[in-house]
Amino acid sequence: MVTLRPMGERAVLAEVDDLHDVLALHAALAADPPAGVDDLVPAARTVLVAFDPRRISHDAVCAWIHAASRTTPDATPSGPLVEVPLRYDGADLTSTAASLGIRVDELITRHSAAPWTVAFTGFAPGFAYLVSDDWPFDVPRLTQPRTRVPAGAVGLAGGFSGAYPRETPGGWRLIGTTDAVLFDPDAADPVLLPPRARVRFVPERSRVAAAPPAPPAAPDPVTSGGAGTSGGAGAGVSSSVRPPSSLHPASAAPGLRVLDPGGFTTVQDLGRPHLAALGVARSGALDRAALHIANRLVGNDEADAGLEIALGGFRARAESDVWVCVTGALTDLRVDGRARDLYAPVRVPAGAELSIAPARAGLRSYLAVRGGILASLALGSRASDVLAGLGPAPVRAGDVLDAGAPASAIPVLDCFPWSVPPGLIEVGIAAGPRADWFAPGAQETLVDTEWEVSTHADRVGIRLNGPELERLRPGELQSEGMRPGAIQVPPHGRPVVLLADGPVTGGYPVIAVVTDATLDVFAQARPGDRVRFRRV
């Protein structure tokens, strides 16, 4: 039996009884998705189905899910077999064995002998949640999560095993380390352990902490159709904005040399849609409309990469004659000290200095360079994902921003209408999947309150200050798919709005989802600004 729960106006959460049913439903859905279905994200008890309402209706999606849930495939198709070398040298190996009431060598034997399957991915690009019918243990998470788990660490939590593709915080109990490249955005298959892949951990005999009796001989380090062995976790983070020569079209030319990147500046385009099943967030510009307009006003394609400049304070020198446009926050734009207009194409002669002052209203400015910025590509996008460490590194002083070929001529116009970002933000919301986790008055509190933007705000999400949204059910959910705009409510009871770099799975209940049409306004939200939600 499947229960369908709304996840805003662009997704449906299909809930089933257990992980076995999730795998069967996901396989049935993935076998024949209709046009307009953009993402399928399996998790512990749910499959998130994201769709484009311009191409397929909500009712049609629900009917398709119900039909798929009634199919009885002969067997859930499995993926490739991946053999992962593992040194059983984790910091929690001994304490984990003790907590399970077994010896260390028995833990190693049972972990390496179990045939594992990737149930779903999430948390970070390439992080796989592995399950096995031969693994009977329920391993408690650490009471205090680590602030740093190194790349390649292999851990246990609940009934899952998993390996960390890059350095992140984490609360799993670490039992070993692998040198396998778990995520390589430059590879043809970037994720080593995709959903439904079969996984076998192969102990490295000379380096195991306590060798199990008669271990199998170790094969080649990694046998898979997935990511190769070159590079490493986080290989998509470039050390420079200037792309490798292979990404340089013949028409590329130096545009701007950065003198001061300001508060926090990243390269952004429209991101990486449709990769959530691999644990990859959409990312891209938070204020997509501002980037669209800036690109159009200098003759670029709307999807070309530009700069997202938080707080302002940016300075650069033109390496050649360039046209730029600055949109988004209310700020002062100057070229060699002379004031220039926002939301208008501006010529910057070679050698001239361009400056963007600290924002006076709003938070993020968008700088488009005619021809688009040619930063390095990762999974088809030049966007910088700050949570995953994917894409170009944040812009630094000395970086040269190369420009490509423009898509069209600079439009002829006298002015372009725009408005100052307001201090009171009006945001539309649609139904969330876990409204039943909250007290009857919580929904009214959500829409009746004038919330305050806290200092805990970045590209991942924004926490709002205000009254507590009372929950009827304590604790966390099992992990389930998330979307930009999801309003999660952690145990402290205050809403957190996920943004473009937010995780693709999460364990806090979602009370509502910000509509896609109004989500961009959070890009300009400053600490202390006020937010009002309204139902749509």
Coordinates of C-alpha atoms in Angstrom, one line a residue:
M1 CA 0.0 0.0 0.0
V2 CA 1.3 3.5 -0.9
T3 CA 0.3 6.7 0.8
L4 CA 0.8 9.9 -1.2
R5 CA 1.8 13.1 0.6
P6 CA 2.2 16.5 -0.9
M7 CA 5.6 18.1 -1.0
G8 CA 4.7 21.5 -2.3
E9 CA 3.3 22.1 -5.8
R10 CA 6.2 20.3 -7.6
A11 CA 6.7 17.0 -5.8
V12 CA 4.9 14.1 -4.2
L13 CA 6.2 11.9 -1.4
A14 CA 5.1 8.3 -1.8
E15 CA 5.3 6.5 1.5
V16 CA 5.3 2.7 1.9
D17 CA 5.7 0.2 4.7
D18 CA 9.5 -0.5 4.7
L19 CA 12.7 -0.2 2.8
H20 CA 12.0 -3.4 0.8
D21 CA 8.8 -1.8 -0.6
V22 CA 10.8 1.4 -1.3
L23 CA 13.2 -0.5 -3.5
A24 CA 10.4 -2.2 -5.4
L25 CA 8.4 1.0 -5.9
H26 CA 11.5 2.9 -7.0
A27 CA 12.3 0.2 -9.5
A28 CA 8.8 0.3 -10.9
L29 CA 8.8 4.1 -11.2
A30 CA 12.3 4.2 -12.7
A31 CA 11.3 1.6 -15.3
D32 CA 9.0 4.0 -17.3
P33 CA 8.8 7.6 -16.0
P34 CA 6.5 9.8 -18.0
A35 CA 7.6 13.1 -19.5
G36 CA 7.6 15.8 -16.9
V37 CA 8.9 13.7 -14.0
D38 CA 12.3 15.2 -13.1
D39 CA 13.6 13.3 -10.1
L40 CA 13.0 10.1 -8.2
V41 CA 14.7 10.1 -4.7
P42 CA 14.3 6.9 -2.7
A43 CA 14.9 7.0 1.0
A44 CA 14.1 4.8 4.1
R45 CA 10.3 4.5 3.7
T46 CA 9.6 7.0 0.9
V47 CA 10.2 7.9 -2.8
L48 CA 10.2 11.6 -3.6
V49 CA 8.7 12.2 -7.1
A50 CA 9.6 15.6 -8.4
F51 CA 7.8 16.9 -11.5
D52 CA 7.3 19.9 -13.7
P53 CA 3.7 21.1 -13.4
R54 CA 3.9 22.7 -16.9
R55 CA 4.5 19.3 -18.5
I56 CA 2.5 16.9 -16.3
S57 CA -0.3 17.5 -13.7
H58 CA -0.3 16.6 -10.1
D59 CA -3.2 14.2 -10.6
A60 CA -1.4 12.5 -13.5
V61 CA 1.7 12.0 -11.3
C62 CA -0.4 10.5 -8.5
A63 CA -2.2 8.1 -10.8
W64 CA 1.1 7.0 -12.3
I65 CA 2.5 6.3 -8.8
H66 CA -0.6 4.3 -7.8
A67 CA -0.4 2.2 -11.0
A68 CA 3.3 1.5 -10.4
S69 CA 2.7 0.5 -6.8
R70 CA 0.3 -2.2 -8.0
T71 CA 2.8 -3.9 -10.3
T72 CA 4.6 -7.0 -9.1
P73 CA 7.9 -7.2 -10.9
D74 CA 9.6 -10.6 -10.9
A75 CA 12.6 -9.1 -9.0
T76 CA 14.0 -5.7 -8.3
P77 CA 16.7 -5.2 -10.8
S78 CA 20.2 -4.9 -9.3
G79 CA 23.0 -2.7 -10.2
P80 CA 26.7 -3.5 -10.8
L81 CA 28.9 -5.3 -8.3
V82 CA 31.4 -2.9 -6.7
E83 CA 34.2 -4.3 -4.6
V84 CA 35.5 -1.7 -2.1
P85 CA 38.8 -2.2 -0.3
L86 CA 38.5 -1.4 3.4
R87 CA 41.0 -1.1 6.2
Y88 CA 39.2 -1.8 9.5
D89 CA 40.9 0.9 11.4
G90 CA 38.1 3.2 12.4
A91 CA 38.1 5.2 15.6
D92 CA 34.9 3.5 16.8
L93 CA 35.6 -0.1 15.8
T94 CA 36.3 -1.4 19.3
S95 CA 33.6 0.5 21.0
T96 CA 31.0 -0.4 18.4
A97 CA 31.8 -4.1 18.7
A98 CA 31.5 -3.8 22.5
S99 CA 28.1 -2.0 22.2
L100 CA 26.9 -4.9 20.1
G101 CA 28.2 -7.5 22.4
I102 CA 30.6 -9.1 19.9
R103 CA 34.3 -9.3 19.4
V104 CA 36.1 -7.0 17.0
D105 CA 37.1 -9.8 14.7
E106 CA 33.5 -11.0 14.5
L107 CA 32.3 -7.5 13.6
I108 CA 34.9 -7.4 10.8
T109 CA 33.9 -10.8 9.5
R110 CA 30.2 -10.1 9.5
H111 CA 30.6 -6.7 7.9
S112 CA 32.9 -7.9 5.1
A113 CA 30.9 -11.1 4.4
A114 CA 27.6 -9.3 4.1
P115 CA 26.3 -8.7 0.6
W116 CA 25.4 -5.0 0.7
T117 CA 23.0 -3.1 -1.6
V118 CA 22.7 0.7 -2.1
A119 CA 19.2 1.5 -1.0
F120 CA 19.5 5.2 -1.6
T121 CA 21.9 8.1 -1.7
G122 CA 21.8 11.5 0.1
F123 CA 23.4 13.7 2.7
A124 CA 26.3 14.5 0.3
P125 CA 27.0 13.6 -3.4
G126 CA 27.9 10.0 -3.6
F127 CA 27.0 9.1 0.0
A128 CA 25.3 5.7 -0.2
Y129 CA 23.0 4.2 2.4
L130 CA 23.9 0.5 2.2
V131 CA 21.6 -2.3 3.6
S132 CA 22.0 -6.1 3.8
D133 CA 19.7 -8.9 4.8
D134 CA 22.7 -10.6 6.4
W135 CA 23.4 -7.6 8.7
P136 CA 21.2 -8.0 11.9
F137 CA 22.5 -5.1 13.9
D138 CA 20.9 -1.8 14.8
V139 CA 23.9 0.5 15.6
P140 CA 23.2 3.7 17.6
R141 CA 24.6 7.0 16.3
L142 CA 27.1 8.9 18.3
T143 CA 25.5 11.0 21.0
Q144 CA 27.7 13.9 19.9
P145 CA 28.3 14.1 16.2
R146 CA 31.9 14.7 15.0
T147 CA 32.5 18.1 13.4
R148 CA 35.0 16.4 11.0
V149 CA 34.7 13.0 9.4
P150 CA 37.5 12.4 6.9
A151 CA 36.9 11.5 3.3
G152 CA 36.9 7.7 2.9
A153 CA 35.7 6.9 6.4
V154 CA 33.3 3.9 6.5
G155 CA 30.6 3.9 9.3
L156 CA 27.5 2.3 10.7
A157 CA 24.3 3.8 11.9
G158 CA 21.0 2.1 12.5
G159 CA 20.8 -0.8 10.0
F160 CA 22.9 1.1 7.5
S161 CA 26.6 1.1 6.5
G162 CA 28.0 4.0 4.4
A163 CA 31.2 5.6 3.2
Y164 CA 31.9 9.4 3.3
P165 CA 32.9 10.7 -0.1
R166 CA 34.3 14.0 1.3
E167 CA 35.2 15.5 4.6
T168 CA 31.9 16.5 6.4
P169 CA 30.5 16.5 9.9
G170 CA 28.8 13.2 10.8
G171 CA 27.4 11.1 13.6
W172 CA 27.9 7.6 12.3
R173 CA 30.2 5.2 14.1
L174 CA 33.4 4.8 12.1
I175 CA 34.8 1.3 11.7
G176 CA 37.2 1.7 8.7
T177 CA 38.7 3.6 5.9
T178 CA 38.7 3.1 2.1
D179 CA 40.9 4.8 -0.6
A180 CA 38.2 4.2 -3.3
V181 CA 37.1 7.3 -5.1
L182 CA 33.4 7.5 -4.1
F183 CA 32.5 10.6 -6.1
D184 CA 34.3 12.1 -9.1
P185 CA 32.3 14.8 -10.9
D186 CA 34.7 14.6 -13.9
A187 CA 34.0 10.8 -14.5
A188 CA 31.5 9.5 -17.0
D189 CA 29.7 7.8 -14.0
P190 CA 30.5 10.2 -11.1
V191 CA 29.0 8.1 -8.3
L192 CA 30.8 4.9 -7.5
L193 CA 27.9 3.5 -5.5
P194 CA 24.6 4.4 -7.3
P195 CA 21.2 3.2 -6.1
R196 CA 20.7 -0.6 -6.4
A197 CA 24.5 -1.2 -6.8
R198 CA 25.7 -4.4 -5.0
V199 CA 28.7 -3.8 -2.7
R200 CA 31.2 -6.0 -1.2
F201 CA 33.8 -4.7 1.3
V202 CA 37.2 -6.4 0.9
P203 CA 39.5 -6.2 3.9
E204 CA 43.0 -5.1 3.2
R205 CA 44.8 -7.9 5.1
S206 CA 48.1 -6.1 5.9
R207 CA 46.2 -3.1 7.5
V208 CA 43.2 -4.5 9.3
A209 CA 43.0 -3.8 13.0
A210 CA 41.9 -7.4 13.8
A211 CA 42.0 -9.8 10.9
P212 CA 39.0 -12.1 10.7
P213 CA 39.6 -15.8 10.3
A214 CA 40.4 -16.9 6.7
P215 CA 39.5 -13.7 4.9
P216 CA 39.0 -13.8 1.2
A217 CA 41.8 -12.8 -1.1
A218 CA 41.7 -9.1 -2.0
P219 CA 40.9 -8.4 -5.6
D220 CA 41.8 -5.2 -7.6
P221 CA 41.1 -2.1 -5.4
V222 CA 37.8 -1.2 -7.2
T223 CA 35.9 -3.2 -9.7
S224 CA 33.0 -1.2 -11.1
G225 CA 31.5 0.6 -14.0
G226 CA 31.4 3.7 -11.7
A227 CA 33.9 6.5 -11.0
G228 CA 37.6 5.9 -11.8
T229 CA 40.5 5.9 -9.4
S230 CA 42.0 9.2 -10.4
G231 CA 41.3 12.3 -8.4
G232 CA 39.5 12.0 -5.0
A233 CA 36.5 13.0 -3.0
G234 CA 35.7 16.6 -3.6
A235 CA 37.6 16.5 -6.9
G236 CA 35.1 18.9 -8.4
V237 CA 36.4 21.8 -6.2
S238 CA 38.6 23.8 -8.5
S239 CA 41.5 25.9 -7.0
S240 CA 40.9 28.7 -9.5
V241 CA 38.1 30.4 -11.4
R242 CA 40.1 30.2 -14.6
P243 CA 39.0 26.8 -16.2
P244 CA 41.4 24.2 -17.6
S245 CA 42.5 24.7 -21.2
S246 CA 40.1 21.9 -22.4
L247 CA 37.2 24.2 -21.4
H248 CA 38.5 27.2 -23.2
P249 CA 36.6 28.0 -26.4
A250 CA 38.8 29.8 -29.0
S251 CA 36.7 32.9 -28.4
A252 CA 37.4 33.0 -24.6
A253 CA 39.0 36.2 -23.4
P254 CA 40.1 37.6 -20.0
G255 CA 37.3 39.7 -18.6
L256 CA 37.9 40.8 -15.0
R257 CA 40.7 40.3 -12.5
V258 CA 39.4 40.2 -9.0
L259 CA 41.0 42.7 -6.6
D260 CA 38.7 42.1 -3.6
P261 CA 36.0 39.4 -3.6
G262 CA 33.9 41.1 -1.0
G263 CA 31.9 39.3 1.7
F264 CA 31.4 36.0 -0.1
T265 CA 31.5 35.6 -3.9
T266 CA 30.8 32.4 -5.8
V267 CA 30.3 31.5 -9.5
Q268 CA 26.7 30.5 -10.1
D269 CA 24.5 29.5 -13.1
L270 CA 21.2 27.7 -12.9
G271 CA 22.6 24.7 -11.1
R272 CA 22.3 20.9 -11.5
P273 CA 18.7 19.9 -11.7
H274 CA 17.5 16.3 -11.9
L275 CA 20.5 14.8 -10.1
A276 CA 19.0 14.5 -6.6
A277 CA 18.9 10.6 -6.8
L278 CA 22.7 10.8 -6.8
G279 CA 22.8 13.0 -3.7
V280 CA 23.5 16.1 -5.8
A281 CA 21.6 19.3 -4.8
R282 CA 20.2 21.7 -7.4
S283 CA 22.5 24.5 -6.3
G284 CA 22.8 27.5 -8.7
A285 CA 21.9 31.1 -8.1
L286 CA 19.6 31.7 -5.2
D287 CA 18.0 34.7 -6.9
R288 CA 17.4 33.1 -10.3
A289 CA 15.4 36.0 -11.7
A290 CA 18.3 38.5 -10.9
L291 CA 20.8 36.3 -12.8
H292 CA 18.4 35.9 -15.7
I293 CA 18.0 39.6 -16.0
A294 CA 21.7 40.4 -15.7
N295 CA 22.5 37.9 -18.4
R296 CA 19.8 39.1 -20.8
L297 CA 20.9 42.8 -20.4
V298 CA 24.4 42.0 -21.7
G299 CA 23.2 39.6 -24.5
N300 CA 24.0 36.3 -22.7
D301 CA 21.9 33.2 -22.5
E302 CA 19.9 33.2 -19.3
A303 CA 21.7 30.1 -18.0
D304 CA 25.2 31.5 -18.4
A305 CA 27.3 31.7 -15.3
G306 CA 27.8 34.9 -13.4
L307 CA 28.9 36.0 -9.9
E308 CA 26.7 35.8 -6.8
I309 CA 28.2 38.5 -4.4
A310 CA 26.9 38.3 -0.8
L311 CA 27.1 41.5 1.2
G312 CA 29.0 43.5 -1.5
G313 CA 32.4 45.0 -1.2
F314 CA 33.5 43.5 -4.5
R315 CA 36.3 45.1 -6.7
A316 CA 37.8 44.0 -10.0
R317 CA 39.9 45.4 -12.8
A318 CA 38.9 44.9 -16.5
E319 CA 41.6 43.0 -18.4
S320 CA 40.0 44.0 -21.7
D321 CA 37.0 46.1 -22.7
V322 CA 34.0 44.3 -21.1
W323 CA 30.3 44.8 -20.7
V324 CA 28.7 43.9 -17.4
C325 CA 25.4 44.2 -15.6
V326 CA 24.7 44.2 -11.9
T327 CA 21.3 43.2 -10.4
G328 CA 19.8 42.0 -7.2
A329 CA 20.5 43.9 -4.0
L330 CA 20.4 47.7 -3.7
T331 CA 24.0 48.8 -3.8
D332 CA 26.3 51.4 -5.4
L333 CA 28.0 50.4 -8.6
R334 CA 31.0 52.5 -9.8
V335 CA 33.5 52.3 -12.7
D336 CA 36.7 54.2 -11.9
G337 CA 34.8 56.0 -9.2
R338 CA 31.9 57.1 -11.4
A339 CA 28.4 56.0 -10.4
R340 CA 26.7 53.7 -12.8
D341 CA 23.2 52.2 -13.0
L342 CA 22.1 48.9 -11.7
Y343 CA 19.9 46.8 -14.0
A344 CA 21.6 48.3 -17.1
P345 CA 24.4 47.2 -19.4
V346 CA 27.6 49.0 -18.4
R347 CA 30.9 49.2 -20.4
V348 CA 34.1 48.8 -18.4
P349 CA 37.1 49.9 -20.4
A350 CA 40.4 47.9 -20.2
G351 CA 42.3 48.9 -17.1
A352 CA 39.2 50.4 -15.4
E353 CA 38.2 49.4 -11.9
L354 CA 34.7 48.2 -11.2
S355 CA 33.4 48.3 -7.6
I356 CA 30.2 47.1 -5.9
A357 CA 29.7 48.7 -2.5
P358 CA 28.1 46.9 0.6
A359 CA 24.5 46.3 0.0
R360 CA 22.0 48.9 1.4
A361 CA 19.0 46.7 1.0
G362 CA 18.9 43.0 0.1
L363 CA 21.9 40.8 0.4
R364 CA 23.1 39.4 -2.9
S365 CA 24.2 41.1 -6.0
Y366 CA 24.5 39.3 -9.4
L367 CA 27.3 40.3 -11.8
A368 CA 27.0 39.2 -15.4
V369 CA 29.9 39.6 -17.8
R370 CA 29.1 39.7 -21.5
G371 CA 29.9 36.2 -22.8
G372 CA 29.4 34.5 -19.5
I373 CA 32.0 33.4 -17.0
L374 CA 33.9 30.3 -18.0
A375 CA 34.6 28.6 -14.7
S376 CA 35.3 24.9 -14.6
L377 CA 32.3 22.5 -15.2
A378 CA 31.2 19.9 -12.7
L379 CA 28.3 17.6 -13.7
G380 CA 27.4 20.0 -16.5
S381 CA 27.2 23.1 -14.4
R382 CA 29.6 25.9 -13.3
A383 CA 27.6 26.5 -10.0
S384 CA 29.5 26.4 -6.7
D385 CA 27.7 24.1 -4.1
V386 CA 29.0 25.2 -0.7
L387 CA 27.6 22.3 1.2
A388 CA 28.9 19.6 -1.1
G389 CA 32.1 21.3 -2.1
L390 CA 31.2 20.8 -5.7
G391 CA 32.0 23.2 -8.5
P392 CA 34.4 26.2 -8.6
A393 CA 35.9 27.3 -5.3
P394 CA 34.7 30.7 -3.9
V395 CA 36.2 33.6 -5.8
R396 CA 39.5 35.0 -4.4
A397 CA 41.6 38.0 -5.0
G398 CA 43.8 37.5 -8.1
D399 CA 41.3 35.2 -9.9
V400 CA 40.8 36.1 -13.5
L401 CA 37.2 35.7 -14.8
D402 CA 37.4 34.6 -18.4
A403 CA 34.4 35.4 -20.7
G404 CA 33.0 33.3 -23.5
A405 CA 31.1 34.3 -26.7
P406 CA 27.8 36.2 -26.2
A407 CA 24.6 34.7 -27.3
S408 CA 23.2 37.8 -28.9
A409 CA 23.5 41.6 -29.1
I410 CA 23.2 43.9 -26.1
P411 CA 19.5 45.0 -26.1
V412 CA 18.7 48.6 -26.8
L413 CA 16.6 50.0 -23.9
D414 CA 16.2 53.2 -22.0
C415 CA 15.5 51.6 -18.6
F416 CA 14.6 48.3 -17.0
P417 CA 12.0 48.3 -14.2
W418 CA 13.2 46.9 -10.9
S419 CA 12.4 47.4 -7.2
V420 CA 14.4 47.6 -4.0
P421 CA 14.4 44.3 -2.0
P422 CA 11.9 44.9 0.9
G423 CA 12.5 44.4 4.6
L424 CA 9.2 42.5 4.9
I425 CA 9.1 39.4 2.7
E426 CA 5.8 37.9 1.5
V427 CA 6.2 34.2 0.7
G428 CA 3.7 31.7 -0.7
I429 CA 3.5 28.2 0.8
A430 CA 1.9 24.9 -0.3
A431 CA 1.2 21.9 1.7
G432 CA 4.0 19.8 3.2
P433 CA 4.1 16.1 3.8
R434 CA 4.3 16.0 7.6
A435 CA 1.6 18.4 8.8
D436 CA 0.2 15.6 10.9
W437 CA 3.4 15.7 13.1
F438 CA 2.3 19.1 14.4
A439 CA -0.3 20.4 16.9
P440 CA -3.6 21.7 15.4
G441 CA -2.6 25.3 15.9
A442 CA 0.9 25.1 14.4
Q443 CA -0.3 25.7 10.8
E444 CA -2.1 28.9 11.9
T445 CA 1.0 30.0 13.9
L446 CA 3.1 29.5 10.7
V447 CA 0.9 31.9 8.7
D448 CA -0.1 34.3 11.4
T449 CA 3.4 35.1 12.7
E450 CA 5.8 37.7 11.4
W451 CA 9.0 35.7 11.5
E452 CA 12.5 37.2 11.8
V453 CA 15.4 36.1 9.7
S454 CA 18.1 34.9 12.1
T455 CA 21.9 35.1 11.7
H456 CA 21.9 31.4 10.8
A457 CA 21.4 31.9 7.1
D458 CA 23.4 30.9 4.1
R459 CA 23.1 29.1 0.7
V460 CA 22.0 25.9 2.5
G461 CA 19.1 27.3 4.4
I462 CA 17.6 30.1 6.6
R463 CA 16.5 29.6 10.2
L464 CA 13.6 31.9 11.3
N465 CA 13.1 33.3 14.8
G466 CA 9.7 33.3 16.3
P467 CA 7.3 31.2 18.4
E468 CA 7.7 27.5 18.6
L469 CA 5.7 25.3 16.2
E470 CA 4.4 22.7 18.6
R471 CA 4.9 19.1 17.5
L472 CA 2.7 16.2 18.4
R473 CA 5.5 13.6 17.6
P474 CA 9.0 14.0 19.0
G475 CA 12.3 12.9 17.5
E476 CA 13.3 12.7 13.8
L477 CA 11.9 11.0 10.8
Q478 CA 13.8 8.3 9.0
S479 CA 15.6 10.1 6.1
E480 CA 13.3 11.2 3.2
G481 CA 13.7 13.3 0.1
M482 CA 13.9 17.1 0.5
R483 CA 13.5 20.0 -2.0
P484 CA 14.6 23.7 -2.1
G485 CA 11.8 25.5 -0.3
A486 CA 11.0 22.7 2.2
I487 CA 10.2 24.2 5.6
Q488 CA 11.8 21.8 8.1
V489 CA 11.1 22.0 11.8
P490 CA 13.9 20.7 14.0
P491 CA 13.3 19.8 17.7
H492 CA 13.8 23.5 18.7
G493 CA 10.5 24.2 17.0
R494 CA 11.6 27.1 14.7
P495 CA 11.2 26.8 10.9
V496 CA 14.2 26.3 8.7
V497 CA 13.8 27.0 5.0
L498 CA 16.0 24.9 2.7
L499 CA 17.6 26.7 -0.2
A500 CA 19.5 25.7 -3.3
D501 CA 22.5 24.0 -1.6
G502 CA 20.4 22.2 0.9
P503 CA 20.7 18.4 1.4
V504 CA 18.6 16.2 -0.9
T505 CA 17.5 14.0 2.1
G506 CA 16.7 15.0 5.7
G507 CA 15.2 13.7 8.9
Y508 CA 13.2 16.7 10.2
P509 CA 9.4 16.9 9.4
V510 CA 8.4 19.3 6.7
I511 CA 5.3 21.4 7.7
A512 CA 5.0 23.3 4.4
V513 CA 6.9 24.1 1.2
V514 CA 7.7 27.5 -0.3
T515 CA 6.4 27.9 -3.8
D516 CA 8.9 28.0 -6.5
A517 CA 7.7 31.4 -7.7
T518 CA 8.5 33.0 -4.4
L519 CA 11.5 31.0 -3.2
D520 CA 14.0 33.4 -4.8
V521 CA 13.1 36.3 -2.4
F522 CA 15.0 34.5 0.3
A523 CA 18.2 35.3 -1.6
Q524 CA 17.8 38.9 -0.5
A525 CA 16.8 38.2 3.1
R526 CA 19.1 39.8 5.7
P527 CA 19.3 39.0 9.4
G528 CA 16.6 41.0 11.0
D529 CA 14.3 41.1 8.0
R530 CA 10.8 39.9 8.5
V531 CA 8.9 37.0 6.7
R532 CA 5.2 36.4 6.3
F533 CA 3.9 33.1 4.9
R534 CA 0.7 33.0 3.0
R535 CA -1.2 29.9 1.7
V536 CA -1.6 29.5 -2.0

